[in-house]
Coordinates of C-alpha atoms in Angstrom, one line a residue:
X1182 CA -28.5 47.3 -21.8
X1183 CA -27.0 46.9 -18.3
X1184 CA -30.4 46.7 -16.6
X1185 CA -31.6 44.0 -19.0
X1186 CA -28.5 42.0 -18.4
X1187 CA -28.9 42.4 -14.6
X1188 CA -32.5 41.2 -14.8
X1189 CA -31.5 38.2 -16.8
X1190 CA -28.8 37.5 -14.2
X1191 CA -31.4 37.6 -11.4
X1192 CA -33.8 35.3 -13.3
X1193 CA -31.1 32.8 -13.9
X1194 CA -30.0 32.9 -10.3
X1195 CA -33.6 32.4 -9.2
X1196 CA -34.0 29.3 -11.4
X1197 CA -30.9 28.0 -9.6
X1198 CA -32.3 28.8 -6.2
X1199 CA -29.9 31.6 -5.4
X1200 CA -30.7 35.0 -3.8
X1201 CA -28.5 38.1 -4.1
X1202 CA -27.8 39.7 -0.8
X1203 CA -27.1 43.1 -2.3
X1204 CA -30.7 43.2 -3.7
X1205 CA -32.4 42.7 -0.3
X1206 CA -29.7 43.2 2.4
X1207 CA -31.9 45.0 4.9
X1208 CA -34.6 42.3 4.8
X1209 CA -32.0 39.6 5.3
X1210 CA -30.0 41.4 7.9
X1211 CA -32.3 44.1 9.4
X1212 CA -31.0 46.9 11.5
X1213 CA -33.0 45.6 14.5
X1214 CA -35.4 42.8 15.2
X1215 CA -38.6 42.8 13.1
X1216 CA -40.8 40.5 15.1
X1217 CA -43.8 38.8 13.4
X1218 CA -45.4 38.0 16.8
X1219 CA -47.5 40.8 18.2
X1220 CA -48.4 41.8 21.8
X1221 CA -51.7 40.2 22.7
X1222 CA -53.9 39.4 25.6
X1223 CA -56.4 36.5 26.2
X1224 CA -59.1 37.1 28.8
X1225 CA -59.4 34.4 31.4
X1226 CA -63.2 34.5 31.3
X1227 CA -63.1 33.3 27.7
X1228 CA -60.2 30.9 28.2
X1229 CA -62.0 29.2 31.2
X1230 CA -65.3 29.0 29.3
X1231 CA -63.7 27.3 26.3
X1232 CA -61.7 24.9 28.4
X1233 CA -64.8 24.0 30.5
X1234 CA -66.8 23.3 27.4
X1235 CA -64.0 21.2 25.9
X1236 CA -64.0 19.3 29.2
X1237 CA -67.6 18.4 28.7
X1238 CA -67.3 17.4 25.1
X1239 CA -63.7 16.1 24.5
X1240 CA -62.6 12.8 25.9
X1241 CA -59.0 11.8 26.6
X1242 CA -57.8 8.6 24.9
X1243 CA -54.8 7.2 23.3
X1244 CA -55.1 9.4 20.3
X1245 CA -55.8 12.7 21.9
X1246 CA -54.2 12.4 25.4
X1247 CA -54.2 16.0 26.4
X1248 CA -57.1 18.6 26.5
X1249 CA -55.0 21.6 25.9
X1250 CA -55.8 24.8 24.0
X1251 CA -52.8 26.4 22.4
X1252 CA -52.5 30.2 22.3
X1253 CA -52.2 31.3 18.7
X1254 CA -50.5 34.6 18.2
X1255 CA -52.3 36.7 15.6
X1256 CA -49.1 37.8 14.0
X1257 CA -47.9 34.3 13.2
X1258 CA -50.3 33.4 10.3
X1259 CA -52.4 30.9 12.1
X1260 CA -49.7 28.8 13.7
X1261 CA -50.6 27.5 17.1
X1262 CA -47.7 29.3 18.8
X1263 CA -47.7 32.1 21.3
X1264 CA -44.4 33.3 20.1
X1265 CA -42.0 32.0 17.4
X1266 CA -40.2 29.9 20.1
X1267 CA -42.8 29.2 22.8
X1268 CA -46.0 27.1 22.8
X1269 CA -48.3 28.0 25.6
X1270 CA -51.7 26.5 26.4
X1271 CA -54.5 26.2 28.9
X1272 CA -55.0 22.5 29.9
X1273 CA -58.1 21.1 31.5
X1274 CA -58.4 17.9 33.4
X1275 CA -61.8 16.7 34.7
X1276 CA -62.2 15.2 38.1
X1277 CA -61.4 11.5 38.4
X1278 CA -59.6 11.7 35.1
X1279 CA -56.1 10.7 33.9
X1280 CA -54.0 12.3 31.1
X1281 CA -52.1 9.1 30.0
X1282 CA -48.4 8.7 30.2
X1283 CA -46.3 9.9 27.3
X1284 CA -42.9 11.5 26.6
X1285 CA -41.5 13.8 24.0
X1286 CA -38.4 15.7 23.1
X1287 CA -39.9 19.2 23.6
X1288 CA -39.0 20.6 27.0
X1289 CA -42.0 21.5 29.1
X1290 CA -43.2 23.3 32.2
X1291 CA -46.6 23.9 33.7
X1292 CA -48.0 26.3 36.3
X1293 CA -51.0 25.1 38.3
X1294 CA -54.0 27.5 38.2
X1295 CA -56.5 25.1 39.9
X1296 CA -55.3 21.8 41.2
X1297 CA -57.1 20.4 44.3
X1298 CA -56.6 16.6 44.6
X1299 CA -54.5 16.6 41.4
X1300 CA -51.1 15.0 40.9
X1301 CA -48.4 14.8 38.3
X1302 CA -46.0 11.9 37.9
X1303 CA -42.7 12.8 36.1
X1304 CA -40.3 9.9 35.5
X1305 CA -41.8 7.9 38.4
X1306 CA -41.9 10.9 40.9
X1307 CA -45.5 11.5 41.9
X1308 CA -46.3 14.8 43.5
X1309 CA -49.6 16.2 44.6
X1310 CA -50.4 19.6 43.2
X1311 CA -51.9 22.8 44.5
X1312 CA -52.7 26.2 43.0
X1313 CA -49.4 28.1 42.3
X1314 CA -47.2 25.0 42.0
X1315 CA -44.7 25.0 39.2
X1316 CA -43.9 21.6 37.5
X1317 CA -41.0 20.8 35.1
X1318 CA -40.8 18.2 32.4
X1319 CA -37.3 17.5 31.0
X1320 CA -37.2 16.1 27.5
X1321 CA -38.0 12.4 27.1
X1322 CA -39.2 12.1 30.7
X1323 CA -42.3 10.0 31.1
X1324 CA -45.2 12.0 32.6
X1325 CA -48.9 11.5 33.3
X1326 CA -51.4 13.6 35.3
X1327 CA -54.4 12.6 37.2
X1328 CA -57.2 13.8 39.5
X1329 CA -58.3 11.9 42.6
X1330 CA -61.0 14.4 43.4
X1331 CA -64.3 15.6 41.9
X1332 CA -63.2 19.0 40.8
X1333 CA -61.4 19.9 37.6
X1334 CA -57.8 21.0 37.4
X1335 CA -56.5 23.7 35.1
X1336 CA -53.0 24.7 34.4
X1337 CA -50.9 26.7 31.9
X1338 CA -48.5 24.7 29.8
X1339 CA -45.2 26.0 28.3
X1340 CA -43.2 24.1 25.8
X1341 CA -40.4 24.8 23.3
X1342 CA -42.4 23.1 20.5
X1343 CA -41.8 25.8 17.9
X1344 CA -38.0 25.7 18.1
X1345 CA -38.1 21.9 18.3
X1346 CA -40.1 21.7 15.1
X1347 CA -38.0 24.3 13.4
X1348 CA -35.0 22.1 14.1
X1349 CA -36.9 19.0 12.9
X1350 CA -36.0 17.4 16.3
X1351 CA -39.4 16.3 17.6
X1352 CA -40.0 12.8 18.9
X1353 CA -43.1 11.5 20.7
X1354 CA -43.8 8.2 22.5
X1355 CA -47.0 6.9 24.2
X1356 CA -46.6 4.8 27.3
X1357 CA -47.4 1.1 27.3
X1358 CA -50.0 1.8 30.0
X1359 CA -52.0 4.8 31.1
X1360 CA -50.3 5.5 34.4
X1361 CA -46.6 5.1 35.2
X1362 CA -45.3 3.1 38.1
X1363 CA -44.4 5.3 41.0
X1364 CA -40.8 4.5 41.8
X1365 CA -40.2 6.9 44.7
X1366 CA -41.9 8.0 47.9
X1367 CA -44.9 10.2 47.0
X1368 CA -43.8 13.8 47.0
X1369 CA -40.3 12.4 47.2
X1370 CA -38.4 15.0 45.1
X1371 CA -40.0 17.9 47.1
X1372 CA -39.1 16.2 50.4
X1373 CA -35.5 15.6 49.3
X1374 CA -34.7 18.7 47.3
X1375 CA -37.3 21.3 48.1
X1376 CA -35.1 23.3 50.5
X1377 CA -33.1 24.9 47.7
X1378 CA -29.6 25.3 49.2
X1379 CA -29.5 21.8 50.7
X1380 CA -29.2 18.4 49.2
X1381 CA -28.6 14.8 50.5
X1382 CA -24.9 14.7 51.4
X1383 CA -24.3 11.3 49.7
X1384 CA -25.6 12.4 46.3
X1385 CA -23.7 14.3 43.6
X1386 CA -25.3 17.5 42.3
X1387 CA -27.8 17.1 39.5
X1388 CA -26.1 19.0 36.7
X1389 CA -28.4 18.6 33.7
X1390 CA -32.0 19.1 35.0
X1391 CA -33.4 20.1 38.3
X1392 CA -33.9 17.2 40.8
X1393 CA -37.2 18.9 41.8
X1394 CA -40.1 18.0 39.6
X1395 CA -42.4 20.4 41.4
X1396 CA -41.7 23.8 43.1
X1397 CA -44.4 24.3 45.7
X1398 CA -46.3 27.6 46.0
X1399 CA -45.8 27.9 49.7
X1400 CA -42.0 28.0 49.3
X1401 CA -42.2 30.3 46.3
X1402 CA -44.5 32.8 48.1
X1403 CA -42.2 32.9 51.1
X1404 CA -39.2 33.6 48.8
X1405 CA -41.1 36.5 47.1
X1406 CA -42.1 38.0 50.4
X1407 CA -38.5 37.8 51.8
X1408 CA -37.0 39.3 48.6
X1409 CA -39.5 42.2 48.8
X1410 CA -38.0 43.1 52.2
X1411 CA -34.5 43.1 50.7
X1412 CA -34.4 44.2 47.1
X1413 CA -36.3 44.7 43.8
X1414 CA -35.7 45.3 40.1
X1415 CA -36.6 48.7 38.7
X1416 CA -38.0 46.9 35.6
X1417 CA -39.8 43.9 37.1
X1418 CA -40.1 44.7 40.8
X1419 CA -39.9 41.6 43.0
X1420 CA -39.0 38.9 40.5
X1421 CA -37.6 35.4 40.9
X1422 CA -36.4 32.9 38.3
X1423 CA -37.1 29.2 38.9
X1424 CA -33.7 27.4 38.8
X1425 CA -32.0 24.1 39.3
X1426 CA -31.0 24.4 43.0
X1427 CA -27.8 22.4 42.4
X1428 CA -26.5 24.6 39.6
X1429 CA -28.4 27.9 39.6
X1430 CA -29.1 27.4 35.9
X1431 CA -32.6 27.8 34.4
X1432 CA -34.8 24.7 34.8
X1433 CA -34.8 24.1 31.0
X1434 CA -32.2 24.5 28.3
X1435 CA -34.5 26.4 26.0
X1436 CA -36.9 28.2 28.3
X1437 CA -37.0 29.6 31.7
X1438 CA -39.8 30.6 34.1
X1439 CA -40.3 33.6 36.4
X1440 CA -42.6 34.4 39.2
X1441 CA -42.9 38.1 40.1
X1442 CA -44.8 40.3 42.6
X1443 CA -45.8 43.8 41.8
X1444 CA -46.2 45.5 45.1
X1445 CA -49.1 48.0 45.7
X1446 CA -48.6 51.3 43.8
X1447 CA -45.6 50.0 41.8
X1448 CA -45.0 51.4 38.3
X1449 CA -41.8 49.8 36.9
X1450 CA -39.4 51.5 34.4
X1451 CA -39.6 50.4 30.8
X1452 CA -37.0 48.3 29.1
X1453 CA -36.8 45.9 26.1
X1454 CA -35.1 42.6 25.6
X1455 CA -34.2 40.2 22.8
X1456 CA -36.5 37.5 24.0
X1457 CA -40.2 36.7 24.0
X1458 CA -42.4 36.0 27.1
X1459 CA -45.8 34.7 27.9
X1460 CA -47.4 36.0 31.1
X1461 CA -50.2 34.5 33.3
X1462 CA -51.8 36.7 35.9
X1463 CA -51.9 34.5 38.9
X1464 CA -53.2 37.1 41.3
X1465 CA -54.5 40.7 41.3
X1466 CA -55.0 43.2 38.5
X1467 CA -53.0 45.8 36.8
X1468 CA -51.6 46.8 33.4
X1469 CA -48.5 46.3 31.2
X1470 CA -47.6 48.9 28.6
X1471 CA -46.1 47.2 25.6
X1472 CA -44.8 49.3 22.7
X1473 CA -46.9 52.2 23.8
X1474 CA -50.1 50.2 24.1
X1475 CA -51.7 49.6 27.5
X1476 CA -52.8 46.1 28.2
X1477 CA -55.1 46.0 31.3
X1478 CA -55.2 42.6 32.9
X1479 CA -56.8 40.8 35.8
X1480 CA -56.5 37.4 37.5
X1481 CA -56.2 34.5 35.0
X1482 CA -55.5 36.6 31.9
X1483 CA -52.6 35.6 29.7
X1484 CA -50.5 38.1 27.6
X1485 CA -47.5 38.1 25.2
X1486 CA -44.6 40.4 25.1
X1487 CA -42.8 40.1 21.7
X1488 CA -39.1 40.5 21.2
X1489 CA -37.4 44.0 21.5
X1490 CA -40.6 45.7 22.6
X1491 CA -40.4 48.2 25.4
X1492 CA -42.6 47.1 28.3
X1493 CA -43.4 48.3 31.9
X1494 CA -45.8 47.0 34.6
X1495 CA -48.3 48.9 36.7
X1496 CA -50.1 47.9 39.9
X1497 CA -52.4 50.8 40.6
X1498 CA -53.9 49.2 43.7
X1499 CA -52.8 50.9 47.0
X1500 CA -53.4 47.8 49.1
X1501 CA -53.3 44.6 47.0
X1502 CA -50.3 42.9 45.4
X1503 CA -50.3 41.4 41.9
X1504 CA -48.5 38.1 41.0
X1505 CA -47.3 37.3 37.5
X1506 CA -46.0 34.0 36.2
X1507 CA -44.1 33.9 32.9
X1508 CA -42.2 31.6 30.6
X1509 CA -39.4 33.1 28.5
X1510 CA -37.1 31.9 25.8
X1511 CA -34.1 33.7 27.2
X1512 CA -31.8 30.6 27.6
X1513 CA -31.8 30.1 23.8
X1514 CA -30.7 33.7 23.2
X1515 CA -28.1 33.6 25.9
X1516 CA -26.7 30.3 24.7
X1517 CA -26.4 31.6 21.1
X1518 CA -24.9 34.9 22.2
X1519 CA -27.9 36.9 20.8
X1520 CA -29.4 38.2 24.1
X1521 CA -29.4 42.0 24.8
X1522 CA -31.5 44.4 26.8
X1523 CA -31.9 48.1 26.9
X1524 CA -33.6 50.6 29.3
X1525 CA -35.8 53.3 27.9
X1526 CA -33.8 56.5 28.3
X1527 CA -36.6 59.1 27.6
X1528 CA -39.8 60.1 29.4
X1529 CA -38.4 59.4 32.8
X1530 CA -38.2 55.7 31.9
X1531 CA -41.9 55.5 31.0
X1532 CA -43.5 55.1 27.6
X1533 CA -46.1 57.4 26.2
X1534 CA -49.4 55.4 26.1
X1535 CA -50.9 55.8 22.6
X1536 CA -53.9 53.5 23.1
X1537 CA -55.5 50.8 25.2
X1538 CA -55.7 47.3 23.9
X1539 CA -59.1 45.9 23.1
X1540 CA -59.1 42.5 21.5
X1541 CA -62.8 42.8 20.4
X1542 CA -62.1 46.0 18.4
X1543 CA -59.0 44.5 16.8
X1544 CA -60.9 41.3 15.7
X1545 CA -63.8 43.3 14.5
X1546 CA -61.6 45.1 12.0
X1547 CA -60.4 41.8 10.5

């Protein structure tokens, strides 16, 4: 009799849009994270081919003003998101082409993979771009991109679109004209603020967002090389976070970006973190072991590390360095008091490799 009454209670609760915690407590409050996103790797040869073909067939206009391919994590049910909080994409700009001015509430960054004779104008600050440059786009800042040469430009985009949409906080606005007015000296923010620890003495520090719209590769590479002479992380080797030079904070409120160098012969220790990350292989080749699966990568490849997954990086070359760029959602977790990390305490700090990732085999079984 009791069971029948309990079932009736559950049915009545359901009709009134109520869910009993005691009947599904571990699914509502799991013992540890149960990520839906999976570790995955996209090969650069395919990404580049798709982007090139899109460049030949897809035009930029007022309706579709960006030629960007979003990375869709296979664990997220077809959503165009790399992780539950991060949108990542490969964007292609043809020579002599302009991606028109627009603005939006999602916070954005981009990392230049190919960029000869290309520029980005963010809120009137026009900076010419080169391979390895890192560009930030605070929310609701006008931005357009263009090419003044004959060769295409390619970059990796990173935005907080998933979290913005989850919060129903997305706004988008097209500019009244294709290209913004340039309101400062060309390359102005780099010339004024690109020295990190120095700023114009008559200006107050920029507290909200970095005064730099573009972090130049030459400066970044020099910082990596200098850090390698002084110190390194056991988990990430020579790793730097892009920050606001006036505050030391991450460049965005909801995502941060890293550049890291794996020196020849380095095999880092494994750890796991409550965050998600999307990595682009800027230079070299190597492997990352994620949750016991080895992901072999080479220049251009992009891969995802889900939350709370043990991971370690390997550069087996005895002579060549590897460079990884990444976007991570750590600032969200830190701000909400949810971030934690943990080193692997067994196996000498290294995971047992169970298998090697092969996207073609995984897709063939679906």
